């Protein structure tokens, strides 16, 4: 087969989540609702934390960062999928594919590092509660969050440069609803052993280190919780880190299944399902997990909903009052316009 340099390619063709055209509109509606719900949930958490001064502490600073990443992840991948489902436009430009892969891997890598940092924060909060505010400051949190973004996008730059300097066959069909490392590598006619080795090594060192830090942190937290004599203390500890542990298990499990393997083991049908778990459903589940298990966030969200309902009720009452006042004023004007005529008509009889 003729080899084509990637630098001369102009476009790729992505596939939808299903090859059956009769279900495309149904899938469009379904994924639109899921995506909007995920965006609304994460935006609500951002607004709740930013408007409630009681939540302005390091723990919720990291939660804000996680919610922001969960907004970016579906924003990068889902719009193109919805376009392909509704308009059958499956073409994506070379630049668009490269940028989509770069930002997706950057966001995924940043979230991996952020989850490790959040695990360390959870360890300090549970194991050293009295020294927490002295050890963890907002300045330190800002530095750590910045470090996760820098590490995530440097990692993405390395992977993107490795993928898009390959030679590719005539086929430009990406067996995924967005551009990702496994489906793009599967199009290559060049030997990918070296790149597979480098990608696996980098993913193993960085991702494995983050996973190891996370596991050690939670193991220490578990030991500390089990040693607590107070049932209330155990409940507080589990409510603090239980939601984070659920999010970690879902995210690490799906990303490991996707990226920690060679390109020869790529399975399109399996990968479409797995990628939806961390690309769409995880951003949807995270706000639910943190809201249900965190009483402070739940209280703030309930207060915001109550304030919104009160504002809507006041607006409705104001609109009704203005309508009633307008109707009364109109009646008075009409009565004034009619009254002089009646007086003029009745004057000769007098």
Coordinates of C-alpha atoms in Angstrom, one line a residue:
X1 CA 0.0 0.0 0.0
X2 CA 1.2 3.5 -0.7
X3 CA 2.5 5.4 2.2
X4 CA 1.4 9.0 2.7
X5 CA 3.3 11.4 5.0
X6 CA 1.0 12.7 7.7
X7 CA 2.1 16.3 7.0
X8 CA 0.5 16.1 3.5
X9 CA -2.8 14.7 4.8
X10 CA -5.7 17.2 4.9
X11 CA -8.5 15.3 6.7
X12 CA -9.7 12.2 8.5
X13 CA -13.0 10.4 8.9
X14 CA -14.2 9.5 12.4
X15 CA -17.0 7.0 13.1
X16 CA -20.0 7.4 15.3
X17 CA -20.8 5.3 18.4
X18 CA -23.0 3.1 16.2
X19 CA -22.9 2.0 12.6
X20 CA -26.7 1.7 12.4
X21 CA -28.2 4.8 10.8
X22 CA -31.6 4.2 12.2
X23 CA -30.5 4.8 15.8
X24 CA -28.4 7.9 15.1
X25 CA -31.0 10.4 16.0
X26 CA -31.9 8.6 19.2
X27 CA -28.2 8.5 20.2
X28 CA -27.9 12.2 19.3
X29 CA -30.7 13.0 21.8
X30 CA -29.3 10.6 24.4
X31 CA -25.7 11.9 24.3
X32 CA -26.9 15.5 24.1
X33 CA -28.8 15.1 27.4
X34 CA -25.9 13.3 29.1
X35 CA -23.4 16.0 27.9
X36 CA -25.7 18.9 29.0
X37 CA -26.3 17.2 32.4
X38 CA -22.5 16.7 32.9
X39 CA -21.8 20.3 32.0
X40 CA -24.6 21.6 34.2
X41 CA -23.5 19.5 37.2
X42 CA -19.9 20.6 37.0
X43 CA -20.8 24.2 36.4
X44 CA -23.1 24.1 39.4
X45 CA -20.2 22.9 41.6
X46 CA -17.9 25.6 40.3
X47 CA -20.5 28.3 41.1
X48 CA -21.4 26.8 44.5
X49 CA -17.7 26.8 45.6
X50 CA -16.9 30.2 44.2
X51 CA -19.9 31.9 45.8
X52 CA -19.8 30.3 49.3
X53 CA -16.9 31.6 51.3
X54 CA -17.1 28.7 53.7
X55 CA -15.9 26.5 50.8
X56 CA -12.8 28.6 50.1
X57 CA -10.3 26.1 51.4
X58 CA -7.7 23.8 49.7
X59 CA -9.9 20.8 49.6
X60 CA -12.6 22.5 47.5
X61 CA -9.9 24.3 45.4
X62 CA -8.9 20.9 44.0
X63 CA -12.6 19.9 43.6
X64 CA -13.0 23.1 41.4
X65 CA -10.0 22.0 39.3
X66 CA -11.5 18.6 38.9
X67 CA -14.9 20.0 37.9
X68 CA -13.2 22.3 35.3
X69 CA -11.4 19.3 33.8
X70 CA -14.7 17.4 33.7
X71 CA -16.2 20.3 31.7
X72 CA -13.3 20.3 29.2
X73 CA -13.3 16.5 28.6
X74 CA -16.7 16.2 27.0
X75 CA -16.4 19.6 25.3
X76 CA -13.4 18.3 23.4
X77 CA -14.9 15.1 22.1
X78 CA -18.7 15.1 22.2
X79 CA -19.5 18.0 19.7
X80 CA -17.9 16.2 16.8
X81 CA -19.7 13.0 17.7
X82 CA -23.1 14.9 17.8
X83 CA -22.3 16.5 14.4
X84 CA -21.6 13.1 12.9
X85 CA -24.8 11.6 14.4
X86 CA -27.1 14.4 13.3
X87 CA -25.6 15.7 10.0
X88 CA -23.6 12.6 9.0
X89 CA -20.5 14.9 8.8
X90 CA -17.7 12.6 9.9
X91 CA -14.8 14.5 8.3
X92 CA -12.3 16.2 10.6
X93 CA -9.3 18.2 9.4
X94 CA -5.7 17.2 10.0
X95 CA -5.2 20.2 12.3
X96 CA -8.5 19.5 14.1
X97 CA -7.6 15.9 14.7
X98 CA -4.2 16.8 16.0
X99 CA -5.5 19.5 18.3
X100 CA -8.3 17.3 19.5
X101 CA -5.8 14.6 20.5
X102 CA -3.5 17.1 22.1
X103 CA -6.1 18.7 24.3
X104 CA -7.8 15.4 25.2
X105 CA -4.5 13.7 26.3
X106 CA -3.6 16.9 28.1
X107 CA -6.8 17.0 30.1
X108 CA -6.7 13.2 30.8
X109 CA -3.1 13.5 32.0
X110 CA -3.8 16.5 34.1
X111 CA -6.7 14.7 35.8
X112 CA -4.5 11.7 36.6
X113 CA -2.0 13.9 38.3
X114 CA -4.7 16.0 40.0
X115 CA -6.3 12.8 41.5
X116 CA -2.9 11.9 43.0
X117 CA -2.6 15.4 44.5
X118 CA -6.1 15.1 45.9
X119 CA -5.2 11.8 47.5
X120 CA -2.3 13.4 49.2
X121 CA -4.6 16.2 50.4
X122 CA -7.0 13.6 51.7
X123 CA -4.2 11.9 53.6
X124 CA -3.1 15.1 55.3
X125 CA -6.8 16.0 56.2
X126 CA -7.4 12.6 57.8
X127 CA -4.1 11.6 59.2
X128 CA -2.9 15.1 60.4
X129 CA -6.2 17.1 60.9
X130 CA -4.7 19.5 63.5
X131 CA -1.8 20.5 61.2
X132 CA -3.8 20.5 58.0
X133 CA -4.2 24.3 57.7
X134 CA -0.5 24.8 58.5
X135 CA 0.7 22.1 56.0
X136 CA -1.7 22.8 53.1
X137 CA -2.1 26.5 52.1
X138 CA -3.9 28.0 49.2
X139 CA -0.6 29.1 47.7
X140 CA 0.7 25.5 47.9
X141 CA -2.6 24.3 46.3
X142 CA -2.2 26.7 43.4
X143 CA 1.4 25.6 42.8
X144 CA 0.3 21.9 42.8
X145 CA -2.6 22.5 40.5
X146 CA -0.4 24.5 38.1
X147 CA 2.1 21.6 38.2
X148 CA -0.5 19.1 37.3
X149 CA -1.5 21.2 34.2
X150 CA 2.1 21.6 33.1
X151 CA 2.9 17.9 33.5
X152 CA -0.3 16.9 31.8
X153 CA 0.2 19.0 28.7
X154 CA 3.9 18.3 28.4
X155 CA 3.0 14.6 28.4
X156 CA 0.4 15.3 25.8
X157 CA 2.9 17.2 23.6
X158 CA 5.2 14.3 23.7
X159 CA 2.5 11.8 22.7
X160 CA 1.0 14.0 20.0
X161 CA 4.4 14.6 18.4
X162 CA 5.1 10.8 18.4
X163 CA 1.8 10.0 16.8
X164 CA 1.7 12.6 14.1
X165 CA 5.2 12.0 12.7
X166 CA 4.3 8.5 11.5
X167 CA 3.6 7.4 8.0
X168 CA 0.0 6.3 7.3
X169 CA -1.7 4.1 4.8
X170 CA -4.4 5.2 2.3
X171 CA -7.2 4.6 4.8
X172 CA -8.0 7.7 6.8
X173 CA -10.9 6.2 8.8
X174 CA -10.4 6.6 12.5
X175 CA -12.3 3.8 14.3
X176 CA -13.5 6.1 17.1
X177 CA -15.8 9.1 17.5
X178 CA -12.8 11.3 18.1
X179 CA -9.1 11.3 17.5
X180 CA -7.2 9.4 20.1
X181 CA -3.8 7.6 20.3
X182 CA -4.9 4.0 19.8
X183 CA -7.1 4.5 16.7
X184 CA -4.7 6.9 15.0
X185 CA -1.8 4.6 15.6
X186 CA -3.8 1.7 14.1
X187 CA -3.8 3.6 10.8
X188 CA 0.0 3.7 10.5
X189 CA 1.9 1.6 8.0
X190 CA 5.2 2.4 9.7
X191 CA 6.5 0.1 12.5
X192 CA 5.1 1.4 15.7
X193 CA 7.2 -0.7 18.1
X194 CA 9.5 2.1 19.2
X195 CA 6.7 4.5 19.7
X196 CA 4.6 1.9 21.5
X197 CA 7.6 1.3 23.8
X198 CA 8.1 5.0 24.5
X199 CA 4.4 5.7 25.0
X200 CA 4.0 2.7 27.4
X201 CA 7.2 3.7 29.3
X202 CA 6.1 7.3 29.7
X203 CA 2.5 6.2 30.6
X204 CA 3.9 3.6 33.0
X205 CA 6.3 6.0 34.8
X206 CA 4.0 9.0 35.1
X207 CA 0.7 7.2 35.4
X208 CA 2.2 4.4 37.6
X209 CA 3.8 7.0 39.9
X210 CA 0.5 8.8 40.2
X211 CA -1.4 5.6 40.9
X212 CA 1.2 4.5 43.4
X213 CA 1.0 7.8 45.3
X214 CA -2.8 7.5 45.3
X215 CA -2.8 3.9 46.6
X216 CA -0.2 4.7 49.3
X217 CA -2.3 7.7 50.4
X218 CA -5.5 5.8 50.7
X219 CA -3.8 2.8 52.4
X220 CA -2.6 5.2 55.1
X221 CA -6.0 6.8 55.3
X222 CA -7.6 3.4 55.7
X223 CA -5.3 2.4 58.5
X224 CA -5.9 5.7 60.3
X225 CA -9.6 5.4 60.0
X226 CA -9.6 1.8 61.3
X227 CA -7.7 3.0 64.3
X228 CA -10.2 5.6 65.2
X229 CA -12.4 4.7 68.2
X230 CA -15.1 7.3 67.4
X231 CA -17.8 6.2 65.0
X232 CA -18.5 9.8 64.1
X233 CA -14.8 10.2 63.2
X234 CA -14.9 7.2 61.0
X235 CA -18.0 8.5 59.3
X236 CA -16.4 11.9 58.7
X237 CA -13.3 10.4 57.3
X238 CA -15.2 8.1 54.9
X239 CA -17.4 11.0 53.8
X240 CA -14.3 13.1 53.1
X241 CA -12.4 10.6 50.9
X242 CA -15.0 8.0 49.9
X243 CA -16.3 10.0 47.0
X244 CA -12.8 10.7 45.8
X245 CA -11.9 7.0 45.9
X246 CA -14.9 6.1 43.8
X247 CA -13.9 8.7 41.2
X248 CA -10.4 7.4 41.2
X249 CA -11.4 3.8 40.6
X250 CA -13.7 4.7 37.7
X251 CA -11.2 7.0 36.0
X252 CA -8.0 5.0 36.5
X253 CA -9.7 1.8 35.5
X254 CA -11.0 3.1 32.2
X255 CA -7.8 5.0 31.2
X256 CA -5.6 2.0 32.0
X257 CA -7.7 -0.1 29.7
X258 CA -7.4 2.5 27.0
X259 CA -3.8 3.6 27.0
X260 CA -1.6 1.0 28.8
X261 CA -1.3 -1.4 25.9
X262 CA 0.2 -1.7 22.4
X263 CA -1.4 -0.5 19.2
X264 CA -1.7 -4.1 17.9
X265 CA -4.2 -4.9 20.6
X266 CA -6.5 -2.1 19.7
X267 CA -10.2 -3.2 19.5
X268 CA -12.5 -0.5 18.0
X269 CA -15.8 -1.8 19.5
X270 CA -14.4 -2.3 23.0
X271 CA -12.6 1.0 22.9
X272 CA -15.8 3.0 22.0
X273 CA -17.5 1.7 25.1
X274 CA -14.5 2.2 27.4
X275 CA -13.8 5.7 26.1
X276 CA -17.4 6.8 26.8
X277 CA -16.9 5.8 30.4
X278 CA -14.1 8.2 31.1
X279 CA -15.0 10.8 28.4
X280 CA -18.7 11.2 29.0
X281 CA -20.0 9.2 32.0
X282 CA -17.2 10.1 34.5
X283 CA -17.8 13.9 34.1
X284 CA -21.5 13.1 34.6
X285 CA -21.0 10.9 37.7
X286 CA -18.4 13.1 39.5
X287 CA -20.8 15.9 40.4
X288 CA -23.4 13.4 41.6
X289 CA -20.7 11.5 43.7
X290 CA -19.4 14.7 45.4
X291 CA -22.9 16.2 45.9
X292 CA -24.3 13.0 47.5
X293 CA -21.3 12.3 49.8
X294 CA -20.4 15.9 50.7
X295 CA -22.9 17.6 53.0
X296 CA -21.3 21.1 52.6
X297 CA -21.5 21.0 48.8
X298 CA -25.0 19.6 48.9
X299 CA -26.2 22.3 51.4
X300 CA -24.7 25.0 49.2
X301 CA -26.4 23.6 46.0
X302 CA -29.7 23.3 47.9
X303 CA -29.4 26.9 49.0
X304 CA -28.6 28.1 45.5
X305 CA -31.7 26.2 44.2
X306 CA -33.9 27.8 46.8
X307 CA -32.6 31.2 46.0
X308 CA -33.2 30.6 42.3
X309 CA -36.8 29.5 43.0
X310 CA -37.4 32.6 45.2
X311 CA -36.0 34.9 42.5
X312 CA -38.3 33.3 39.9
X313 CA -41.3 33.6 42.2
X314 CA -40.6 37.3 42.8
X315 CA -40.2 37.9 39.1
X316 CA -43.4 36.2 38.4
X317 CA -45.2 38.2 41.1
X318 CA -43.7 41.4 39.7
X319 CA -44.8 40.6 36.2
X320 CA -48.3 39.9 37.4
X321 CA -48.3 43.2 39.4
X322 CA -47.1 45.1 36.4
X323 CA -49.7 43.5 34.2
X324 CA -52.5 44.3 36.7
X325 CA -51.2 47.9 37.0
X326 CA -51.1 48.2 33.2
X327 CA -54.6 46.9 32.9
X328 CA -55.9 49.3 35.6
X329 CA -54.1 52.3 33.9
X330 CA -55.6 51.4 30.5
X331 CA -59.1 51.2 32.0
X332 CA -58.7 54.6 33.6
X333 CA -57.5 56.1 30.3
X334 CA -60.4 54.6 28.4
X335 CA -62.8 55.9 31.1
X336 CA -61.3 59.4 30.8
X337 CA -61.7 59.4 27.0
X338 CA -65.3 58.3 27.1
X339 CA -66.5 60.6 30.0
X340 CA -66.2 64.0 28.1
X341 CA -68.3 62.6 25.2
X342 CA -71.0 61.5 27.6
X343 CA -71.1 65.0 29.2
X344 CA -71.3 66.8 25.8
X345 CA -74.2 64.5 24.7
X346 CA -76.2 65.1 27.9
X347 CA -75.8 68.9 28.1
X348 CA -78.7 69.9 25.7
X349 CA -81.2 67.9 27.8
X350 CA -80.2 69.9 30.8

